[in-house]
PDB file of C-alpha atoms in Angstrom:
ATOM      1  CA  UNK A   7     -15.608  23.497 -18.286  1.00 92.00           C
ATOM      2  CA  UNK A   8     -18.784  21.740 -18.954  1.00 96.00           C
ATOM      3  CA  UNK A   9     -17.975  18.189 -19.807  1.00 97.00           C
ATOM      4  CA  UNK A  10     -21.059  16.492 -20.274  1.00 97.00           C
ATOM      5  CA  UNK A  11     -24.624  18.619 -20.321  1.00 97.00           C
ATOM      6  CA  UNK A  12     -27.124  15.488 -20.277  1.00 97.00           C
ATOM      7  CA  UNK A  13     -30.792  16.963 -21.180  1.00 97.00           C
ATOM      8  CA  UNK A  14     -34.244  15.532 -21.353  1.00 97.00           C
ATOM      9  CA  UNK A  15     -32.559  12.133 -21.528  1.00 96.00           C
ATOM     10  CA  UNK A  16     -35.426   9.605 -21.312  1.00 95.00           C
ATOM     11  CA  UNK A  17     -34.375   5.533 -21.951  1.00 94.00           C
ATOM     12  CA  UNK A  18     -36.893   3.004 -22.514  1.00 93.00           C
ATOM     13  CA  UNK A  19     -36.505  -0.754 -22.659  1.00 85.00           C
ATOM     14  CA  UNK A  20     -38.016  -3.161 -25.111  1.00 79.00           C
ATOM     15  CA  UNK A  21     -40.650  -0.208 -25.855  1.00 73.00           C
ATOM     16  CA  UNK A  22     -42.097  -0.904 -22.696  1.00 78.00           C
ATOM     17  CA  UNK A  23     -40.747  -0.309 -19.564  1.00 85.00           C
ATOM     18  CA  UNK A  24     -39.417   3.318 -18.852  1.00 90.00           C
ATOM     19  CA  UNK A  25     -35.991   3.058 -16.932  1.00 91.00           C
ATOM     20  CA  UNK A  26     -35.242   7.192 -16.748  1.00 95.00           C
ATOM     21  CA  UNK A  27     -37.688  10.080 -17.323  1.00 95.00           C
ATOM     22  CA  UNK A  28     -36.365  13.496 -18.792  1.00 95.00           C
ATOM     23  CA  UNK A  29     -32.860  13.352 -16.790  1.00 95.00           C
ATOM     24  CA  UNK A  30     -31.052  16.588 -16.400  1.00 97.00           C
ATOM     25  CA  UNK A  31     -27.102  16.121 -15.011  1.00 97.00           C
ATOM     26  CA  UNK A  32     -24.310  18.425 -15.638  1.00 97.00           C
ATOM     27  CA  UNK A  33     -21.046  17.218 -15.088  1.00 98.00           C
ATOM     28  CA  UNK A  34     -18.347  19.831 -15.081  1.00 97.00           C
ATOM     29  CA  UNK A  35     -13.844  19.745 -15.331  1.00 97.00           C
ATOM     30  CA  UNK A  36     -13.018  18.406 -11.554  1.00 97.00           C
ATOM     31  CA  UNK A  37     -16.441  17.190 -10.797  1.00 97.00           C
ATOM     32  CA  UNK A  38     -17.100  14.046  -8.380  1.00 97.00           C
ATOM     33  CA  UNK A  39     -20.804  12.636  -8.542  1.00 98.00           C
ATOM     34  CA  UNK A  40     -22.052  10.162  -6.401  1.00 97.00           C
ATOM     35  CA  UNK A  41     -25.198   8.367  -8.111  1.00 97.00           C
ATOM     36  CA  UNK A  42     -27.422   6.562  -5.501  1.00 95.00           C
ATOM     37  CA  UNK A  43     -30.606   4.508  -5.632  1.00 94.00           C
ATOM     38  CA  UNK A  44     -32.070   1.514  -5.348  1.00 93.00           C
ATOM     39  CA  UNK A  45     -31.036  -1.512  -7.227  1.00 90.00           C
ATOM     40  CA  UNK A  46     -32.749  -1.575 -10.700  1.00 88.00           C
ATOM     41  CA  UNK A  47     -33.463   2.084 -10.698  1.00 92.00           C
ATOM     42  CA  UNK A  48     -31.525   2.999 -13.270  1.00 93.00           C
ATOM     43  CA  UNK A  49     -27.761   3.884 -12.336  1.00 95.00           C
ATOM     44  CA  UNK A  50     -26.224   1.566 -14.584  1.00 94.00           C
ATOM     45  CA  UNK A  51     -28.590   2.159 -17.513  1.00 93.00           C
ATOM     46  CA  UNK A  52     -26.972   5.853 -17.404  1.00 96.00           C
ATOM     47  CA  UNK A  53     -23.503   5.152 -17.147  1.00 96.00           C
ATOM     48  CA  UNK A  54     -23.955   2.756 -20.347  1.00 93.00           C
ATOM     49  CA  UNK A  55     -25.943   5.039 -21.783  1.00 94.00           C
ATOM     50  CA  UNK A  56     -23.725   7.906 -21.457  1.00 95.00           C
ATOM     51  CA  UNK A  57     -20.498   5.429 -22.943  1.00 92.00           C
ATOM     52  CA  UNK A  58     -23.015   4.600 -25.601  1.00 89.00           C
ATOM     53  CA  UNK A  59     -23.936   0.801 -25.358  1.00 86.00           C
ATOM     54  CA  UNK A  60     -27.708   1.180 -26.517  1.00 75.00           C
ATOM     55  CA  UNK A  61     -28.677  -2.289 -27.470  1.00 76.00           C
ATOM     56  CA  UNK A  62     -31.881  -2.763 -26.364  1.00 79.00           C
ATOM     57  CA  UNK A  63     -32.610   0.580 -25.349  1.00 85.00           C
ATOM     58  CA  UNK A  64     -34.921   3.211 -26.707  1.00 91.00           C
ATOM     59  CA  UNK A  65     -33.154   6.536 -26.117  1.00 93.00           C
ATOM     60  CA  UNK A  66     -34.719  10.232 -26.330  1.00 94.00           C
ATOM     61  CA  UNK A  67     -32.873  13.725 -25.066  1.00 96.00           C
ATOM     62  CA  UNK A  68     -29.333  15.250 -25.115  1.00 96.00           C
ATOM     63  CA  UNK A  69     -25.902  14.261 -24.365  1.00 96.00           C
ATOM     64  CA  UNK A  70     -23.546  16.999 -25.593  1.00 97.00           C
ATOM     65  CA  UNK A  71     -20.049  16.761 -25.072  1.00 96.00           C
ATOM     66  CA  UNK A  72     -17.816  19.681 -24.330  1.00 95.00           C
ATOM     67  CA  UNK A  73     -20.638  22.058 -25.566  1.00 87.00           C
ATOM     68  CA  UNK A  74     -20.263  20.739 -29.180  1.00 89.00           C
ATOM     69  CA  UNK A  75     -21.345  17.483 -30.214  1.00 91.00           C
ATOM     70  CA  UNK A  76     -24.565  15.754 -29.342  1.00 95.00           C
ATOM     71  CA  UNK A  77     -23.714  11.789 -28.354  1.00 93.00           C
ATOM     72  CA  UNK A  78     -27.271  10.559 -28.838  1.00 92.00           C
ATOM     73  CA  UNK A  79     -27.098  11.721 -32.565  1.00 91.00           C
ATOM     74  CA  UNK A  80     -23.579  10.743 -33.906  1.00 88.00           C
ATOM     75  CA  UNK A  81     -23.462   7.347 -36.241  1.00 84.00           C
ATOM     76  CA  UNK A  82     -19.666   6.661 -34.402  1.00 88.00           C
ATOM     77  CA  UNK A  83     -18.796   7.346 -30.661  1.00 88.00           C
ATOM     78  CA  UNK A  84     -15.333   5.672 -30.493  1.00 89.00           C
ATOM     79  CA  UNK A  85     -13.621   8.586 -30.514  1.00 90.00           C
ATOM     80  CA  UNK A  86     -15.957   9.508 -27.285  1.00 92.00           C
ATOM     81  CA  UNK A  87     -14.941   6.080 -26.078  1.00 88.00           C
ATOM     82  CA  UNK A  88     -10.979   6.730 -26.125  1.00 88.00           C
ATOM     83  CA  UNK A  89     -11.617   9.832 -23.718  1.00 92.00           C
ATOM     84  CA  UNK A  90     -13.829   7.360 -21.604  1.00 93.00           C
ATOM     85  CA  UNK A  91     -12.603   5.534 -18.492  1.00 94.00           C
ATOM     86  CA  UNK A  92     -15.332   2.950 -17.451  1.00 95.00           C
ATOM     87  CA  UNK A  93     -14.979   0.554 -14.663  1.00 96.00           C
ATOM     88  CA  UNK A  94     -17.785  -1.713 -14.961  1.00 94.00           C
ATOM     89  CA  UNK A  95     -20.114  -3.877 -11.905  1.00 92.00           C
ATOM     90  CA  UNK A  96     -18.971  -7.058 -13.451  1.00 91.00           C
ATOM     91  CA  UNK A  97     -14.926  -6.732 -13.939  1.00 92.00           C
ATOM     92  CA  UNK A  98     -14.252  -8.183 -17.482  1.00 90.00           C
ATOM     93  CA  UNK A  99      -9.977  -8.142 -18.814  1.00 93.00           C
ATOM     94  CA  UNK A 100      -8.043  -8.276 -22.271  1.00 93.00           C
ATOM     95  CA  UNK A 101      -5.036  -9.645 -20.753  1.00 94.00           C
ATOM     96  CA  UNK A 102      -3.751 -12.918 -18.811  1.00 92.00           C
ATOM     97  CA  UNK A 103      -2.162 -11.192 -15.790  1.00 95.00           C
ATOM     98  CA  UNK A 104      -3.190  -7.929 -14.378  1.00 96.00           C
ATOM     99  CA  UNK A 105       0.826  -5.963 -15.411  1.00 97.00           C
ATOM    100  CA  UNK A 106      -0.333  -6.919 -18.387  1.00 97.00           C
ATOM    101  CA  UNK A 107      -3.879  -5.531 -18.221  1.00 96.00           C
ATOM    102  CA  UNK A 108      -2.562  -2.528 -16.547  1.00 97.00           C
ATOM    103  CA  UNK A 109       0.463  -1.795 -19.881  1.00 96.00           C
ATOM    104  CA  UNK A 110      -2.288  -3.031 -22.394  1.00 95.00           C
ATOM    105  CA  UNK A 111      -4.334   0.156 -21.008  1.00 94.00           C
ATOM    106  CA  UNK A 112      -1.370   2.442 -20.851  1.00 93.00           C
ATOM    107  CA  UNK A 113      -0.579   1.603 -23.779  1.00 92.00           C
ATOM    108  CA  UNK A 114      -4.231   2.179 -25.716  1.00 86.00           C
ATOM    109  CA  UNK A 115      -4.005   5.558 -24.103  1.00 84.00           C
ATOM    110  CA  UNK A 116      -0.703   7.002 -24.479  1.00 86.00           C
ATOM    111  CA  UNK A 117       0.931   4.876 -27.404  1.00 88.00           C
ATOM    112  CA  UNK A 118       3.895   3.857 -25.015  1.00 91.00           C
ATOM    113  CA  UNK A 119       5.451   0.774 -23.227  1.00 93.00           C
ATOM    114  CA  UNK A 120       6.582   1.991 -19.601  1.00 94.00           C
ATOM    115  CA  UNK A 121       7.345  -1.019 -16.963  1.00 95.00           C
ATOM    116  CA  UNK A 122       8.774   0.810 -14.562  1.00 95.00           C
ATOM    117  CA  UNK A 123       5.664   3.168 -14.442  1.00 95.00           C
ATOM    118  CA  UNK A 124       3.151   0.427 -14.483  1.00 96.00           C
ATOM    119  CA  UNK A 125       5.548  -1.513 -11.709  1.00 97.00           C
ATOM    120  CA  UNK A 126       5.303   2.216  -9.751  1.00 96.00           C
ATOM    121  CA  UNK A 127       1.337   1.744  -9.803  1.00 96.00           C
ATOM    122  CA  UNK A 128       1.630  -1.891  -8.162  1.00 97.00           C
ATOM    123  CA  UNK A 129       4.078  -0.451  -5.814  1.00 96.00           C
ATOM    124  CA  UNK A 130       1.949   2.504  -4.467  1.00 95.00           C
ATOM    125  CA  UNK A 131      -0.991   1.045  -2.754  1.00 96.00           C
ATOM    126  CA  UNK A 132       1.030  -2.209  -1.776  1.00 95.00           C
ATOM    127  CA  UNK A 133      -0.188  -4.517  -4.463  1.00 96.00           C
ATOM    128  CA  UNK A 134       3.136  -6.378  -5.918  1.00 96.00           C
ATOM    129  CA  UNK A 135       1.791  -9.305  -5.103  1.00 94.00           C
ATOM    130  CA  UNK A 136      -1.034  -9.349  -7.777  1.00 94.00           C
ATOM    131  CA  UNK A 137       0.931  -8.427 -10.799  1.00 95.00           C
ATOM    132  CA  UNK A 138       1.446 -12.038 -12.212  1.00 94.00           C
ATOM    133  CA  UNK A 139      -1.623 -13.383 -11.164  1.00 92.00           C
ATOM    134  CA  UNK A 140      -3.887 -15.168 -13.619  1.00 90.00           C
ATOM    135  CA  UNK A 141      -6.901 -12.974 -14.527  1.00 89.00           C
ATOM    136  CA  UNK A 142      -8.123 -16.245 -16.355  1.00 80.00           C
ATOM    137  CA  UNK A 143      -6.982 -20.129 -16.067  1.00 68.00           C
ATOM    138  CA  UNK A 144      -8.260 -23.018 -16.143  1.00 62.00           C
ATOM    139  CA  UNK A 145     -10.070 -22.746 -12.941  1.00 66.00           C
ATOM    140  CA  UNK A 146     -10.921 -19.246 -13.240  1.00 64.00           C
ATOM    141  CA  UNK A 147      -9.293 -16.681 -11.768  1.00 69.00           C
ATOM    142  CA  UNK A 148      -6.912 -16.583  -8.600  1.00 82.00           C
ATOM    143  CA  UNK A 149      -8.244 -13.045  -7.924  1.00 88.00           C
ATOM    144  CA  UNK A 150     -11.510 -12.501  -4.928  1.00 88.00           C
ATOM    145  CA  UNK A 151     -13.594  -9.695  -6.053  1.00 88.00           C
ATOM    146  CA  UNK A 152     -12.422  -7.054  -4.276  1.00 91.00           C
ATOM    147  CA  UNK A 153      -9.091  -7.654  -6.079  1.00 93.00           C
ATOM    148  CA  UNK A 154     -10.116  -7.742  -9.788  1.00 92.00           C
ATOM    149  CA  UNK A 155     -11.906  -4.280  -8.654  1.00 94.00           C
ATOM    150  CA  UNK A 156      -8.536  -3.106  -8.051  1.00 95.00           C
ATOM    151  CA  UNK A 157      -7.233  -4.227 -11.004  1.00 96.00           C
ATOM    152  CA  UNK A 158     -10.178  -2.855 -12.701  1.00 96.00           C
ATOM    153  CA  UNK A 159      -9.625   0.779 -11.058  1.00 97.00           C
ATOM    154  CA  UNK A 160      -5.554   0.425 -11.246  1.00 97.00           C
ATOM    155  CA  UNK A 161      -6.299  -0.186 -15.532  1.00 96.00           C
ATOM    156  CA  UNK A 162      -8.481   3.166 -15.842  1.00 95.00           C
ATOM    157  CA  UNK A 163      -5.964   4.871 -13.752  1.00 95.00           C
ATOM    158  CA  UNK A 164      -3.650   4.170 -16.755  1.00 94.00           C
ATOM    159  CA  UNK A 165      -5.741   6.227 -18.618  1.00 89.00           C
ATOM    160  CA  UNK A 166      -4.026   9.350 -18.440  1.00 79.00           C
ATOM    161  CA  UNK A 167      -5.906  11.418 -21.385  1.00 80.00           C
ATOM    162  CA  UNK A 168      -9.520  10.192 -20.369  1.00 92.00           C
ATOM    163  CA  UNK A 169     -11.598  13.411 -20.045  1.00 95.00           C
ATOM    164  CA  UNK A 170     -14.502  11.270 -17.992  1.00 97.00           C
ATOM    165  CA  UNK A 171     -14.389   8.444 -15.658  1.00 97.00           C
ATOM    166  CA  UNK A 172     -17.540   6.131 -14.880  1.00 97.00           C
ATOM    167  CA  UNK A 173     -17.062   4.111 -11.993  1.00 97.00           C
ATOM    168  CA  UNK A 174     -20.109   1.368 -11.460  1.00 96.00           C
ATOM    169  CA  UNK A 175     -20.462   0.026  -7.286  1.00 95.00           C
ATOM    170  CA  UNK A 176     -16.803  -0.344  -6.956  1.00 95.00           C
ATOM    171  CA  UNK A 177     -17.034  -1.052  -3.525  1.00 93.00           C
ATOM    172  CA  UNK A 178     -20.026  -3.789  -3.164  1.00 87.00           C
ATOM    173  CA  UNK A 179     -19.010  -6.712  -0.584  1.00 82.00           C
ATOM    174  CA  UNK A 180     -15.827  -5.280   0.337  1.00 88.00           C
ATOM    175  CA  UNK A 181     -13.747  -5.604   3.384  1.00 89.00           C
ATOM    176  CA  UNK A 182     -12.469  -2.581   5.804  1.00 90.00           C
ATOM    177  CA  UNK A 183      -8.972  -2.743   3.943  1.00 91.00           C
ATOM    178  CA  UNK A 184      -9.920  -2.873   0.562  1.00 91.00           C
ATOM    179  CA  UNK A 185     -12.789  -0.295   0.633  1.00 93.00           C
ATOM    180  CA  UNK A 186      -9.716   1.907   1.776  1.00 94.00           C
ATOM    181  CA  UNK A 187      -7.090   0.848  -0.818  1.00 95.00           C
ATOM    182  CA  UNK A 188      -9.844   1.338  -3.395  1.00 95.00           C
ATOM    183  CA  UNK A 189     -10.703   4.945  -2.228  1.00 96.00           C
ATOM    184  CA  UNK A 190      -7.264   5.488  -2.655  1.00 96.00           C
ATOM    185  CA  UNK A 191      -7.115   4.357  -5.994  1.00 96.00           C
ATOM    186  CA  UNK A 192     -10.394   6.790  -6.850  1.00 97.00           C
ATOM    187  CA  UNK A 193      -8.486   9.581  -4.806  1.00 96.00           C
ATOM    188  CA  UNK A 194      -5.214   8.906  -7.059  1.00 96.00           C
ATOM    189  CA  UNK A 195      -7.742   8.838 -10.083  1.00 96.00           C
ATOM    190  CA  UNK A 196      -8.612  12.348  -9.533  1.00 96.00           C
ATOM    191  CA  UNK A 197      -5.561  13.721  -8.123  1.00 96.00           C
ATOM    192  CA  UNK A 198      -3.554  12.417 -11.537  1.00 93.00           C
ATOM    193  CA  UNK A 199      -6.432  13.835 -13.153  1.00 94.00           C
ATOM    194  CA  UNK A 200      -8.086  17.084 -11.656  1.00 95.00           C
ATOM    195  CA  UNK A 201      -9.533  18.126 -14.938  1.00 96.00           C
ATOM    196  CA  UNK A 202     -11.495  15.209 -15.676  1.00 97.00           C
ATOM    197  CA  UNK A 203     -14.761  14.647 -14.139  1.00 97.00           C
ATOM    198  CA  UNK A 204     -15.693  11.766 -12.196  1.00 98.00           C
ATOM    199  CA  UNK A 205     -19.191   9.801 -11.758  1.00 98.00           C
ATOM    200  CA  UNK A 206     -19.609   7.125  -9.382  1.00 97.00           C
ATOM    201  CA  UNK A 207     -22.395   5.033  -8.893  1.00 97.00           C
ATOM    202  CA  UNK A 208     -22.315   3.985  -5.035  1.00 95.00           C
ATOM    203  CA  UNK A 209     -24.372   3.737  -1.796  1.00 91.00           C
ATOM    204  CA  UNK A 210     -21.394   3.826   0.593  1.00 91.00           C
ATOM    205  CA  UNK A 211     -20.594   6.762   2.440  1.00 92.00           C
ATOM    206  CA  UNK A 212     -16.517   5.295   2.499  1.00 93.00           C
ATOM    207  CA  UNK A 213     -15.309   7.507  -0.315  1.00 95.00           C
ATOM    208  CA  UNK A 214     -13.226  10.926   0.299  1.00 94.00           C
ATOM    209  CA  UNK A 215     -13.538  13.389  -2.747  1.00 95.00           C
ATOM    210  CA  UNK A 216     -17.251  13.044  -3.485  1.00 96.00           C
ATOM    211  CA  UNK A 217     -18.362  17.154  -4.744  1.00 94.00           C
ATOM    212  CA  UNK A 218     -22.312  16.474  -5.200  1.00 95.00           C
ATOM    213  CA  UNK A 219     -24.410  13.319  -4.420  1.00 96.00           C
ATOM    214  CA  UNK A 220     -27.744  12.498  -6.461  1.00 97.00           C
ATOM    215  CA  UNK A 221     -30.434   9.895  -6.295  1.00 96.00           C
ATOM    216  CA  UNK A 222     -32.271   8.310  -8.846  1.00 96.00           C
ATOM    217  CA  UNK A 223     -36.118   7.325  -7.791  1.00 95.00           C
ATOM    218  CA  UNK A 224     -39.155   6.326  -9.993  1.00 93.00           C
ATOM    219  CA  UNK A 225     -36.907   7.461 -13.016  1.00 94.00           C
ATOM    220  CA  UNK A 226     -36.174  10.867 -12.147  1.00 95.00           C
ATOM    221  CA  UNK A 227     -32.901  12.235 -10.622  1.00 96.00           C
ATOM    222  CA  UNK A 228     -32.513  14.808  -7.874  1.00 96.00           C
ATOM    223  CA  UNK A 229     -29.570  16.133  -5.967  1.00 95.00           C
ATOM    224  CA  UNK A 230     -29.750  14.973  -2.329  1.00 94.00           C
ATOM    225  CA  UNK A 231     -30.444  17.482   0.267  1.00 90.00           C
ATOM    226  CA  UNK A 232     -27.892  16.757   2.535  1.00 89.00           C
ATOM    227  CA  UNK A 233     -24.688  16.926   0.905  1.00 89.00           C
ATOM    228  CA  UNK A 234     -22.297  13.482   0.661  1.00 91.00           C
ATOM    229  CA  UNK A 235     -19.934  12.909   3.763  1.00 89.00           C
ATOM    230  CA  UNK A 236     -17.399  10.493   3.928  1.00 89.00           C
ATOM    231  CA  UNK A 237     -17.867   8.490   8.004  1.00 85.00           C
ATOM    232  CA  UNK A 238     -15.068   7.821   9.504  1.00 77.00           C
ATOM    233  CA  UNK A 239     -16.136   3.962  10.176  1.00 79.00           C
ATOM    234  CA  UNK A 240     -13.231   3.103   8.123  1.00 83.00           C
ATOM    235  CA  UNK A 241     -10.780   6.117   9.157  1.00 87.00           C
ATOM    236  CA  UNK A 242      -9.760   9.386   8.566  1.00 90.00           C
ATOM    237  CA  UNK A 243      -8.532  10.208   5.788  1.00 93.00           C
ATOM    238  CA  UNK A 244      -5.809  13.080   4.904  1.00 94.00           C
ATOM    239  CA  UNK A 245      -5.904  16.270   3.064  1.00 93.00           C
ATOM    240  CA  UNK A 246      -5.956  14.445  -0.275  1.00 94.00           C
ATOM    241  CA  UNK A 247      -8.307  12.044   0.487  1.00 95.00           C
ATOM    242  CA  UNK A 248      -6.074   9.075   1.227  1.00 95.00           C
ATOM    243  CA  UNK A 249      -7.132   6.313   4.040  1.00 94.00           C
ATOM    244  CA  UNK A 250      -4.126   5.396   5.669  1.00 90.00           C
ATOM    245  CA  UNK A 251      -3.758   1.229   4.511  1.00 82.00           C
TER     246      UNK A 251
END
């Protein structure tokens, strides 16, 4: 199934500079993009774009959802929003400890309370030890970055009924071990999910389950010639696209 058809999407800024130019991007049920490029080319304009934070942006083309409703021309997208897992650059939380991040998403997505199944997700890739740790204090928070990313990833894996995922740089400055506990995290993402497509915007040739790879330049968007492979720098991974941690 066709999830999102984007079409002749053009997206201009303060009427005067012209971030994208007449994008065309299908992403289809089981879907894994990789979205490359330099910085300020445009990969986070689309991602916000596509969740529908417009602010200052002048927006022209087609975003159709499931073959039925045009995004770019409804009043309300929140219903859009509640099928939308986005994992941001900058990791920004609702909660004061990252269990309760993690049940506050659950729970926005599924209507329940489950402990044991958000203690299961800590449990998994090996991160216990970050449950109870303030996301915000007095003197900020006692997370590094690669950590809130994992928080950030662990909180839209709780999204069980999101149709999409968007998934901005989640592995910029990142050490050997956590570029392979956050794979696995993305890897989990799909696995729980294999219906839902999946568009990342990275550089880094460290994740497992990437389908197609594209590259935004001067505005446009192409797919790469040379299809995405995963080095083995930081492993191998196995036949579900888990690093070993």
């Amino acid at each position: 199934m066709e999830l999102l058809k984007i079409n002749n999407l053009s997206v201009t800024i303060d009427d005067k500079k012209t971030i994208l130019k007449n994008i065309d991007l299908s992403l289809c049920s089981g879907d894994v993009l990789c979205i490359s490029g330099d910085n300020g080319s445009g990969k986070s304009t689309l991602l916000k774009v596509i969740l529908g934070e417009l602010p200052d942006f002048k927006v022209s083309g087609k975003i159709v959802f499931k073959n039925d409703k045009n995004l770019l021309a409804e009043k309300d997208v929140q219903w859009f929003k509640r099928l939308i897992a986005y994992v941001p650059q900058e990791d920004t939380f609702a909660c004061d400890t990252p269990f309760e991040e993690l049940m506050y998403s659950y729970k926005l997505h599924t209507g329940e309370e489950d402990s044991s199944h958000i203690n299961s997700i800590f449990e998994k890739f090996g991160l216990e030890h970050l449950k109870n740790r303030k996301l915000y204090g007095k003197n900020g928070t006692q997370l590094s970055g690669g950590e809130k990313k994992m928080v950030s990833l662990l909180s839209a894996l709780c999204r069980k009924n999101a149709d999409v995922f968007l998934i901005d740089e989640p592995l910029n400055n990142l050490d050997a071990k956590n570029v392979r506990t956050i794979n696995n995290i993305i890897a989990e993402i799909h696995n729980n999910n294999p219906e839902a497509g999946i568009i990342l915007v990275t550089h880094c040739h460290a994740l497992s389950l990437i389908t197609e790879q594209y590259e935004i330049a001067n505005g446009n968007i192409e797919k790469t010639k040379e299809k995405y492979k995963c080095f083995n720098c930081f492993g191998d991974v196995d036949s579900k696209g888990y690093y070993k941690v």
